[in-house]
Amino acid sequence: TKSWLKIKCTRRQEFVIIGWLPSSASGRGLKSLLLGVHEDGALRYAGKVGTGFNASNSADLMDKLARIERKTPPAEVPKVAARGAQWVTPKLVAEVAFAEFTAENVVRHASFIALRDDKPAAEIVPERAAPPPPAPQSDVKITNPDRVIFPDSKITKGDLADYYAAVAPIMLPWLAHRPISLVRCPQGRAKQCFFQKHDAGSFGSHVHQVDIREKDGSTEPYLWVDDADGVRACVQMGTIEFHGWGSRVEDVEKPDRLVFDLDPDEGLDFAKVKTAAADLKQHLADMGLTSFAMLTGGKGVHVVVPLTPQAEWPAAKSFADRFARALAQAEPDRFTANLKKADRKGRIFIDYLRNQRGSTAVMPYVARARPGAPVSAPVSWSELRDADSAQLFSVRDAALLLERATGRALAGWGQADQVLPDI
């Protein structure tokens, strides 16, 4: 059924290499590495990794392993796992991606990433995520916290408020001080939802206003928040989604980011969206622009280009327009820059219209009003390659998202000191 979501979570950690198994395949010397960690003053067996090798890294590994051979295992290893193993002195450290630890405390579905020469083997211990800090007390009361707003997954209004309180430290750097539009679903996501961008005075003191001139010369108050209480006040009023301008309230006329929303036709394989995002990254890099990937929590991927606020909206829109249309003209079988649904048949719409004054895009770590309560989430380019959906995370993954946000994979995500190229 379409109500089910496949969620694939990947962990990363360093392990000490304690041995290896030779391959029986012709031309391939290495079958797998045996791993260990230091625990309770001793080296403990932590499983095997048998994927992630190629001709280059296998040759390098074999060369290094040959130099540290030994006759006996440096840790106690189960007989089945030890059969045919070649043992080494525990000096090399490998970074490994894996799905989880089994009941036997060994890695499952492990993949070799790289050798690490920046950490001594003696310091490699099991990594355990610290529990997220308790959310600070708020004077914003959530009424009807038991109201179910995601009926398919039984997630309540109180659950959503708790999620936003937990992720506020990693969401607010992107959401705060930015004009926002809200997707409000007062009776839940399966009922009527609507966008709201102007303040009607009903959100309380934690939600602020910024007066912005409209096209007709009039001025309207737009919403913005600067803390977790502001987000909570919006949730209290039935908000599920937060969409932000590409500029901040301090200077709404100068964008600090571009967003290219890759929106695939219905039924188009997500693998094609990932490839398209990687291609956009390369094209932008060719023009000197660094970009970052974000899973939207819907169908597609956002390619985010941070900017130093210098160019104004007409220049930003012009650049995004020309960039998207150039790609569509170069590869018309893959891309379209036309908003019409009929033009998307079998193709990906490069939505450059997010990059005009007044337009918004969903912000990082925002819940989506979709089945399963998925959330938008920043990912590294290597993580994007392994993703099989734009809905890898949900509001139930606050602790995981907090852990990821401070990890190596997302270090520096969304940050670059750059301006639009003069082309």
CSV table of C-alpha atoms in Angstrom, one decimal:
chain,number,residue,atom,x,y,z
A,1,THR,CA,0.0,0.0,0.0
A,2,LYS,CA,1.1,3.6,-0.6
A,3,SER,CA,0.6,4.3,3.1
A,4,TRP,CA,3.9,2.5,3.9
A,5,LEU,CA,7.3,4.2,3.7
A,6,LYS,CA,10.6,2.4,3.3
A,7,ILE,CA,13.0,4.1,5.7
A,8,LYS,CA,16.7,3.4,5.3
A,9,CYS,CA,19.0,4.7,8.0
A,10,THR,CA,22.8,4.4,7.8
A,11,ARG,CA,25.3,4.8,10.7
A,12,ARG,CA,29.0,5.4,10.4
A,13,GLN,CA,31.8,4.6,12.8
A,14,GLU,CA,35.5,3.8,13.0
A,15,PHE,CA,36.7,0.3,13.7
A,16,VAL,CA,40.1,-1.3,14.2
A,17,ILE,CA,41.1,-3.8,11.5
A,18,ILE,CA,42.0,-7.1,13.3
A,19,GLY,CA,42.2,-9.4,10.3
A,20,TRP,CA,41.0,-10.1,6.8
A,21,LEU,CA,39.6,-12.9,4.6
A,22,PRO,CA,41.1,-13.7,1.2
A,23,SER,CA,38.7,-13.9,-1.8
A,24,SER,CA,38.3,-17.0,-3.9
A,25,ALA,CA,37.3,-14.8,-6.9
A,26,SER,CA,39.8,-14.5,-9.7
A,27,GLY,CA,41.6,-11.2,-9.6
A,28,ARG,CA,40.3,-10.1,-6.3
A,29,GLY,CA,42.6,-10.6,-3.3
A,30,LEU,CA,40.3,-9.2,-0.5
A,31,LYS,CA,37.0,-10.7,0.5
A,32,SER,CA,36.3,-8.9,3.8
A,33,LEU,CA,37.9,-7.2,6.8
A,34,LEU,CA,37.4,-8.3,10.4
A,35,LEU,CA,36.7,-5.4,12.7
A,36,GLY,CA,37.1,-4.7,16.4
A,37,VAL,CA,36.6,-1.9,19.0
A,38,HIS,CA,38.1,-1.3,22.4
A,39,GLU,CA,35.6,-1.9,25.2
A,40,ASP,CA,36.1,-2.5,28.9
A,41,GLY,CA,39.9,-2.5,28.5
A,42,ALA,CA,40.1,-5.1,25.8
A,43,LEU,CA,39.7,-5.4,22.0
A,44,ARG,CA,36.3,-6.9,21.1
A,45,TYR,CA,35.3,-8.4,17.8
A,46,ALA,CA,32.7,-6.2,16.0
A,47,GLY,CA,31.9,-8.1,12.8
A,48,LYS,CA,33.0,-8.0,9.1
A,49,VAL,CA,32.8,-5.6,6.2
A,50,GLY,CA,32.7,-7.1,2.7
A,51,THR,CA,31.6,-4.4,0.4
A,52,GLY,CA,32.9,-0.9,-0.6
A,53,PHE,CA,36.2,-2.3,-2.0
A,54,ASN,CA,37.5,-1.5,-5.5
A,55,ALA,CA,40.7,-2.3,-7.4
A,56,SER,CA,42.4,0.8,-6.0
A,57,ASN,CA,41.6,0.7,-2.3
A,58,SER,CA,41.9,-3.1,-2.2
A,59,ALA,CA,45.5,-3.0,-3.5
A,60,ASP,CA,46.3,-0.3,-0.9
A,61,LEU,CA,44.7,-2.3,1.9
A,62,MET,CA,46.5,-5.5,0.9
A,63,ASP,CA,49.8,-3.7,0.9
A,64,LYS,CA,49.3,-2.2,4.3
A,65,LEU,CA,47.9,-5.4,5.8
A,66,ALA,CA,50.9,-7.4,4.5
A,67,ARG,CA,53.2,-5.2,6.6
A,68,ILE,CA,51.4,-5.9,9.9
A,69,GLU,CA,50.7,-9.7,9.7
A,70,ARG,CA,50.7,-11.8,12.8
A,71,LYS,CA,49.9,-15.4,13.5
A,72,THR,CA,47.3,-15.1,16.3
A,73,PRO,CA,44.0,-13.1,16.5
A,74,PRO,CA,44.4,-9.9,18.5
A,75,ALA,CA,40.8,-10.4,19.9
A,76,GLU,CA,38.5,-13.3,20.6
A,77,VAL,CA,36.7,-14.1,17.4
A,78,PRO,CA,33.9,-16.7,16.9
A,79,LYS,CA,35.1,-19.8,15.2
A,80,VAL,CA,32.9,-19.4,12.2
A,81,ALA,CA,34.0,-15.9,11.6
A,82,ALA,CA,37.7,-16.8,12.2
A,83,ARG,CA,37.7,-19.6,9.6
A,84,GLY,CA,40.3,-18.9,7.0
A,85,ALA,CA,41.2,-15.4,8.5
A,86,GLN,CA,44.6,-13.8,8.2
A,87,TRP,CA,45.4,-11.8,11.3
A,88,VAL,CA,47.1,-8.5,11.7
A,89,THR,CA,48.4,-6.3,14.5
A,90,PRO,CA,45.6,-3.9,15.3
A,91,LYS,CA,47.1,-0.7,14.0
A,92,LEU,CA,44.8,0.3,11.0
A,93,VAL,CA,41.5,2.2,11.5
A,94,ALA,CA,38.7,1.9,9.0
A,95,GLU,CA,35.6,4.1,8.7
A,96,VAL,CA,32.6,1.9,8.0
A,97,ALA,CA,29.0,2.6,7.1
A,98,PHE,CA,26.5,0.0,8.5
A,99,ALA,CA,22.8,-0.4,9.2
A,100,GLU,CA,22.8,-1.4,12.8
A,101,PHE,CA,24.4,-3.6,15.5
A,102,THR,CA,22.9,-7.1,15.7
A,103,ALA,CA,21.9,-8.7,19.0
A,104,GLU,CA,25.4,-10.2,19.0
A,105,ASN,CA,26.8,-6.7,18.9
A,106,VAL,CA,28.3,-7.0,15.4
A,107,VAL,CA,27.7,-4.8,12.4
A,108,ARG,CA,25.0,-5.6,9.9
A,109,HIS,CA,25.1,-4.6,6.2
A,110,ALA,CA,28.5,-3.0,6.5
A,111,SER,CA,30.3,-1.1,3.8
A,112,PHE,CA,33.9,0.1,3.8
A,113,ILE,CA,34.4,3.8,3.4
A,114,ALA,CA,38.1,4.6,3.9
A,115,LEU,CA,41.1,4.1,6.1
A,116,ARG,CA,41.5,6.8,8.8
A,117,ASP,CA,45.0,7.9,9.7
A,118,ASP,CA,43.9,10.7,12.0
A,119,LYS,CA,42.9,8.5,14.9
A,120,PRO,CA,45.1,6.0,16.8
A,121,ALA,CA,43.7,2.5,16.9
A,122,ALA,CA,44.0,2.5,20.7
A,123,GLU,CA,41.3,5.2,20.9
A,124,ILE,CA,38.6,3.4,18.8
A,125,VAL,CA,35.7,2.6,21.1
A,126,PRO,CA,32.0,2.1,20.4
A,127,GLU,CA,30.3,5.4,19.5
A,128,ARG,CA,27.0,6.0,21.4
A,129,ALA,CA,24.7,8.8,20.6
A,130,ALA,CA,24.1,11.2,23.5
A,131,PRO,CA,20.5,11.6,24.4
A,132,PRO,CA,19.0,14.8,23.1
A,133,PRO,CA,18.8,17.6,25.7
A,134,PRO,CA,15.4,18.1,27.1
A,135,ALA,CA,13.4,20.8,25.4
A,136,PRO,CA,13.3,24.1,27.3
A,137,GLN,CA,10.1,24.9,29.1
A,138,SER,CA,7.8,27.1,27.0
A,139,ASP,CA,4.9,29.4,28.0
A,140,VAL,CA,3.1,28.4,24.7
A,141,LYS,CA,0.5,25.9,25.6
A,142,ILE,CA,-0.4,23.2,23.1
A,143,THR,CA,-4.2,22.6,23.3
A,144,ASN,CA,-5.6,19.3,22.2
A,145,PRO,CA,-2.2,17.6,22.2
A,146,ASP,CA,-3.8,14.2,21.7
A,147,ARG,CA,-5.5,15.2,18.4
A,148,VAL,CA,-4.3,12.9,15.7
A,149,ILE,CA,-3.0,15.0,12.8
A,150,PHE,CA,-1.3,12.2,10.8
A,151,PRO,CA,-4.0,9.4,10.9
A,152,ASP,CA,-2.0,6.9,9.0
A,153,SER,CA,0.9,6.9,11.5
A,154,LYS,CA,-1.1,8.0,14.6
A,155,ILE,CA,1.1,11.1,15.2
A,156,THR,CA,-0.6,13.7,17.3
A,157,LYS,CA,-0.4,17.5,17.6
A,158,GLY,CA,1.6,17.0,20.8
A,159,ASP,CA,4.0,14.7,19.0
A,160,LEU,CA,4.6,17.3,16.3
A,161,ALA,CA,5.1,20.0,18.9
A,162,ASP,CA,7.7,17.8,20.7
A,163,TYR,CA,9.5,17.1,17.4
A,164,TYR,CA,9.8,20.8,16.6
A,165,ALA,CA,11.0,21.6,20.1
A,166,ALA,CA,13.7,18.9,19.8
A,167,VAL,CA,15.0,19.9,16.4
A,168,ALA,CA,14.7,23.7,17.0
A,169,PRO,CA,18.5,24.0,17.6
A,170,ILE,CA,19.3,22.6,14.1
A,171,MET,CA,16.2,24.1,12.3
A,172,LEU,CA,16.3,27.7,13.5
A,173,PRO,CA,19.6,28.6,11.9
A,174,TRP,CA,17.8,28.1,8.5
A,175,LEU,CA,14.3,29.2,9.5
A,176,ALA,CA,14.7,32.1,11.9
A,177,HIS,CA,14.7,35.7,10.8
A,178,ARG,CA,13.2,34.8,7.4
A,179,PRO,CA,9.7,35.7,6.1
A,180,ILE,CA,7.7,32.5,6.2
A,181,SER,CA,4.6,31.0,4.8
A,182,LEU,CA,2.8,28.3,6.8
A,183,VAL,CA,0.9,25.2,5.8
A,184,ARG,CA,-1.8,25.1,8.4
A,185,CYS,CA,-3.9,21.9,8.8
A,186,PRO,CA,-6.0,22.7,12.0
A,187,GLN,CA,-7.9,19.4,11.7
A,188,GLY,CA,-5.0,17.3,10.6
A,189,ARG,CA,-3.2,16.6,7.3
A,190,ALA,CA,-6.0,14.5,5.9
A,191,LYS,CA,-8.5,17.4,6.2
A,192,GLN,CA,-8.4,20.9,4.6
A,193,CYS,CA,-5.0,22.6,4.7
A,194,PHE,CA,-4.1,26.1,3.5
A,195,PHE,CA,-1.1,28.5,3.1
A,196,GLN,CA,-0.8,31.5,5.3
A,197,LYS,CA,1.9,34.2,4.9
A,198,HIS,CA,0.3,37.3,6.4
A,199,ASP,CA,-0.1,37.9,10.1
A,200,ALA,CA,-3.8,38.3,11.2
A,201,GLY,CA,-2.7,39.0,14.8
A,202,SER,CA,-3.7,35.6,16.1
A,203,PHE,CA,-0.3,33.9,16.7
A,204,GLY,CA,0.7,35.8,19.9
A,205,SER,CA,3.9,37.6,20.8
A,206,HIS,CA,6.4,34.9,19.8
A,207,VAL,CA,5.5,35.2,16.1
A,208,HIS,CA,6.7,38.5,14.6
A,209,GLN,CA,5.8,40.7,11.7
A,210,VAL,CA,7.9,42.4,9.0
A,211,ASP,CA,6.2,44.9,6.7
A,212,ILE,CA,7.0,44.1,3.1
A,213,ARG,CA,6.0,46.1,0.0
A,214,GLU,CA,3.8,44.3,-2.4
A,215,LYS,CA,3.8,44.6,-6.2
A,216,ASP,CA,0.9,47.0,-6.2
A,217,GLY,CA,2.7,49.3,-3.8
A,218,SER,CA,0.8,48.4,-0.7
A,219,THR,CA,2.4,47.0,2.4
A,220,GLU,CA,1.5,43.7,4.1
A,221,PRO,CA,2.8,42.1,7.4
A,222,TYR,CA,4.6,38.9,6.8
A,223,LEU,CA,5.3,36.3,9.5
A,224,TRP,CA,8.7,35.4,10.9
A,225,VAL,CA,10.1,33.7,14.0
A,226,ASP,CA,13.3,33.8,15.9
A,227,ASP,CA,13.1,31.0,18.5
A,228,ALA,CA,11.5,27.7,19.4
A,229,ASP,CA,8.5,29.4,21.1
A,230,GLY,CA,7.7,31.1,17.8
A,231,VAL,CA,7.7,27.7,16.0
A,232,ARG,CA,5.6,26.2,18.8
A,233,ALA,CA,3.1,29.0,18.6
A,234,CYS,CA,2.6,28.2,14.9
A,235,VAL,CA,2.1,24.5,15.7
A,236,GLN,CA,-0.5,25.5,18.3
A,237,MET,CA,-2.4,27.2,15.4
A,238,GLY,CA,-2.4,24.1,13.4
A,239,THR,CA,0.9,24.6,11.4
A,240,ILE,CA,2.6,21.5,10.0
A,241,GLU,CA,5.0,23.0,7.3
A,242,PHE,CA,7.2,26.0,7.3
A,243,HIS,CA,8.3,27.5,4.0
A,244,GLY,CA,10.8,30.4,3.9
A,245,TRP,CA,11.8,33.2,1.6
A,246,GLY,CA,15.3,33.1,0.1
A,247,SER,CA,16.2,36.3,2.0
A,248,ARG,CA,16.1,37.4,5.6
A,249,VAL,CA,14.0,40.0,7.3
A,250,GLU,CA,17.1,42.3,7.8
A,251,ASP,CA,17.2,42.8,4.0
A,252,VAL,CA,14.4,41.1,2.1
A,253,GLU,CA,15.6,42.5,-1.2
A,254,LYS,CA,18.9,40.5,-1.3
A,255,PRO,CA,18.7,36.7,-1.3
A,256,ASP,CA,21.1,34.7,0.7
A,257,ARG,CA,20.3,31.4,-1.1
A,258,LEU,CA,19.1,29.9,-4.4
A,259,VAL,CA,17.0,26.8,-4.4
A,260,PHE,CA,16.6,24.5,-7.5
A,261,ASP,CA,13.7,22.2,-6.7
A,262,LEU,CA,14.0,19.0,-8.8
A,263,ASP,CA,10.3,17.9,-9.1
A,264,PRO,CA,10.0,14.6,-11.0
A,265,ASP,CA,7.0,13.4,-13.0
A,266,GLU,CA,4.7,11.0,-11.3
A,267,GLY,CA,6.3,7.5,-11.3
A,268,LEU,CA,9.8,8.7,-12.3
A,269,ASP,CA,12.5,6.6,-10.7
A,270,PHE,CA,14.1,8.4,-7.8
A,271,ALA,CA,17.5,7.3,-9.1
A,272,LYS,CA,17.0,9.7,-12.0
A,273,VAL,CA,16.3,12.6,-9.5
A,274,LYS,CA,19.6,11.8,-7.7
A,275,THR,CA,21.5,11.7,-10.9
A,276,ALA,CA,20.0,15.0,-12.0
A,277,ALA,CA,20.9,16.6,-8.6
A,278,ALA,CA,24.5,15.5,-9.0
A,279,ASP,CA,24.6,16.9,-12.5
A,280,LEU,CA,23.3,20.3,-11.3
A,281,LYS,CA,26.0,20.3,-8.6
A,282,GLN,CA,28.6,19.8,-11.3
A,283,HIS,CA,27.2,22.5,-13.6
A,284,LEU,CA,27.1,24.9,-10.7
A,285,ALA,CA,30.6,24.0,-9.7
A,286,ASP,CA,31.8,24.7,-13.2
A,287,MET,CA,30.5,28.3,-12.6
A,288,GLY,CA,32.3,28.5,-9.3
A,289,LEU,CA,29.2,27.8,-7.1
A,290,THR,CA,29.2,25.3,-4.2
A,291,SER,CA,25.8,23.6,-3.7
A,292,PHE,CA,24.2,21.2,-1.2
A,293,ALA,CA,21.5,18.6,-1.4
A,294,MET,CA,18.4,18.4,0.7
A,295,LEU,CA,15.7,15.6,0.6
A,296,THR,CA,12.4,17.4,0.5
A,297,GLY,CA,10.3,14.9,2.4
A,298,GLY,CA,8.2,14.8,-0.8
A,299,LYS,CA,9.2,13.4,-4.2
A,300,GLY,CA,12.3,15.4,-5.0
A,301,VAL,CA,15.6,17.0,-4.1
A,302,HIS,CA,16.5,20.6,-3.5
A,303,VAL,CA,19.9,21.8,-4.7
A,304,VAL,CA,20.7,24.7,-2.4
A,305,VAL,CA,23.2,27.4,-3.3
A,306,PRO,CA,24.1,29.7,-0.4
A,307,LEU,CA,24.9,33.3,-1.3
A,308,THR,CA,26.5,36.3,0.3
A,309,PRO,CA,23.5,38.8,0.2
A,310,GLN,CA,24.7,41.1,-2.5
A,311,ALA,CA,22.6,40.6,-5.7
A,312,GLU,CA,19.0,41.7,-5.6
A,313,TRP,CA,16.0,39.5,-6.6
A,314,PRO,CA,15.8,40.4,-10.3
A,315,ALA,CA,19.5,39.3,-10.8
A,316,ALA,CA,18.9,36.1,-8.8
A,317,LYS,CA,15.8,35.2,-10.7
A,318,SER,CA,17.5,35.9,-14.0
A,319,PHE,CA,20.4,33.6,-13.2
A,320,ALA,CA,18.1,30.8,-12.0
A,321,ASP,CA,15.9,31.2,-15.0
A,322,ARG,CA,18.7,31.1,-17.5
A,323,PHE,CA,20.4,28.2,-15.7
A,324,ALA,CA,17.3,26.0,-15.7
A,325,ARG,CA,16.4,26.8,-19.3
A,326,ALA,CA,19.9,26.1,-20.5
A,327,LEU,CA,19.8,22.6,-18.9
A,328,ALA,CA,16.3,22.0,-20.3
A,329,GLN,CA,17.4,23.0,-23.8
A,330,ALA,CA,20.6,20.9,-23.6
A,331,GLU,CA,18.8,17.7,-22.3
A,332,PRO,CA,15.1,18.0,-23.2
A,333,ASP,CA,14.5,14.3,-22.7
A,334,ARG,CA,15.5,14.7,-19.0
A,335,PHE,CA,14.5,18.2,-18.0
A,336,THR,CA,11.9,20.9,-18.4
A,337,ALA,CA,11.8,24.4,-17.1
A,338,ASN,CA,8.1,24.8,-17.9
A,339,LEU,CA,5.7,24.9,-15.0
A,340,LYS,CA,2.9,23.1,-17.0
A,341,LYS,CA,2.3,19.5,-15.7
A,342,ALA,CA,1.8,18.3,-19.3
A,343,ASP,CA,5.4,19.2,-20.0
A,344,ARG,CA,6.8,17.0,-17.2
A,345,LYS,CA,5.9,13.6,-18.8
A,346,GLY,CA,8.8,11.4,-18.0
A,347,ARG,CA,11.0,14.4,-17.1
A,348,ILE,CA,12.1,16.4,-14.2
A,349,PHE,CA,10.9,20.0,-13.7
A,350,ILE,CA,13.7,22.3,-12.6
A,351,ASP,CA,11.7,24.7,-10.5
A,352,TYR,CA,13.7,27.9,-10.6
A,353,LEU,CA,10.7,29.9,-9.7
A,354,ARG,CA,11.6,29.5,-6.0
A,355,ASN,CA,14.2,32.2,-6.7
A,356,GLN,CA,12.0,35.2,-7.1
A,357,ARG,CA,10.8,37.8,-4.7
A,358,GLY,CA,8.0,36.5,-2.5
A,359,SER,CA,8.4,32.8,-3.4
A,360,THR,CA,9.2,30.3,-0.7
A,361,ALA,CA,10.8,26.8,-0.3
A,362,VAL,CA,10.4,24.3,2.4
A,363,MET,CA,13.1,24.7,5.0
A,364,PRO,CA,15.4,22.0,6.5
A,365,TYR,CA,13.9,19.7,9.1
A,366,VAL,CA,10.4,20.7,8.4
A,367,ALA,CA,7.6,18.1,8.7
A,368,ARG,CA,5.6,17.6,5.5
A,369,ALA,CA,1.8,17.2,5.4
A,370,ARG,CA,2.1,13.8,3.8
A,371,PRO,CA,1.4,10.2,4.9
A,372,GLY,CA,4.0,9.0,7.4
A,373,ALA,CA,4.9,12.5,8.6
A,374,PRO,CA,8.2,12.7,6.6
A,375,VAL,CA,10.6,15.6,7.1
A,376,SER,CA,12.9,17.6,4.8
A,377,ALA,CA,16.5,16.8,5.6
A,378,PRO,CA,20.0,17.9,4.5
A,379,VAL,CA,22.2,15.1,3.2
A,380,SER,CA,25.7,15.0,2.0
A,381,TRP,CA,26.3,14.3,-1.7
A,382,SER,CA,27.6,10.8,-0.9
A,383,GLU,CA,24.6,10.1,1.3
A,384,LEU,CA,22.3,11.2,-1.6
A,385,ARG,CA,23.8,8.5,-3.8
A,386,ASP,CA,22.7,5.9,-1.3
A,387,ALA,CA,19.2,7.3,-0.7
A,388,ASP,CA,16.3,5.4,-2.2
A,389,SER,CA,13.6,8.0,-1.5
A,390,ALA,CA,13.2,11.7,-0.7
A,391,GLN,CA,11.4,10.6,2.5
A,392,LEU,CA,14.2,8.9,4.5
A,393,PHE,CA,13.3,10.6,7.8
A,394,SER,CA,10.1,11.3,9.8
A,395,VAL,CA,9.1,13.3,12.8
A,396,ARG,CA,9.9,10.2,14.9
A,397,ASP,CA,13.6,10.6,14.0
A,398,ALA,CA,14.4,13.8,16.0
A,399,ALA,CA,17.3,12.1,17.9
A,400,LEU,CA,18.8,10.7,14.7
A,401,LEU,CA,18.5,14.1,12.9
A,402,LEU,CA,20.2,15.8,15.8
A,403,GLU,CA,23.0,13.3,15.8
A,404,ARG,CA,23.4,13.6,12.0
A,405,ALA,CA,23.5,17.4,12.1
A,406,THR,CA,26.6,17.4,14.2
A,407,GLY,CA,28.4,14.6,12.3
A,408,ARG,CA,31.2,14.7,9.8
A,409,ALA,CA,28.9,14.1,6.8
A,410,LEU,CA,27.0,17.4,7.3
A,411,ALA,CA,29.9,19.5,8.5
A,412,GLY,CA,29.6,22.9,6.8
A,413,TRP,CA,26.3,22.0,5.1
A,414,GLY,CA,24.6,25.0,3.5
A,415,GLN,CA,27.6,27.3,4.1
A,416,ALA,CA,29.7,29.0,1.4
A,417,ASP,CA,31.0,32.5,0.9
A,418,GLN,CA,30.1,33.2,-2.7
A,419,VAL,CA,28.2,35.5,-5.0
A,420,LEU,CA,26.4,35.1,-8.3
A,421,PRO,CA,28.8,34.7,-11.2
A,422,ASP,CA,28.8,37.5,-13.8
A,423,ILE,CA,27.5,35.5,-16.7
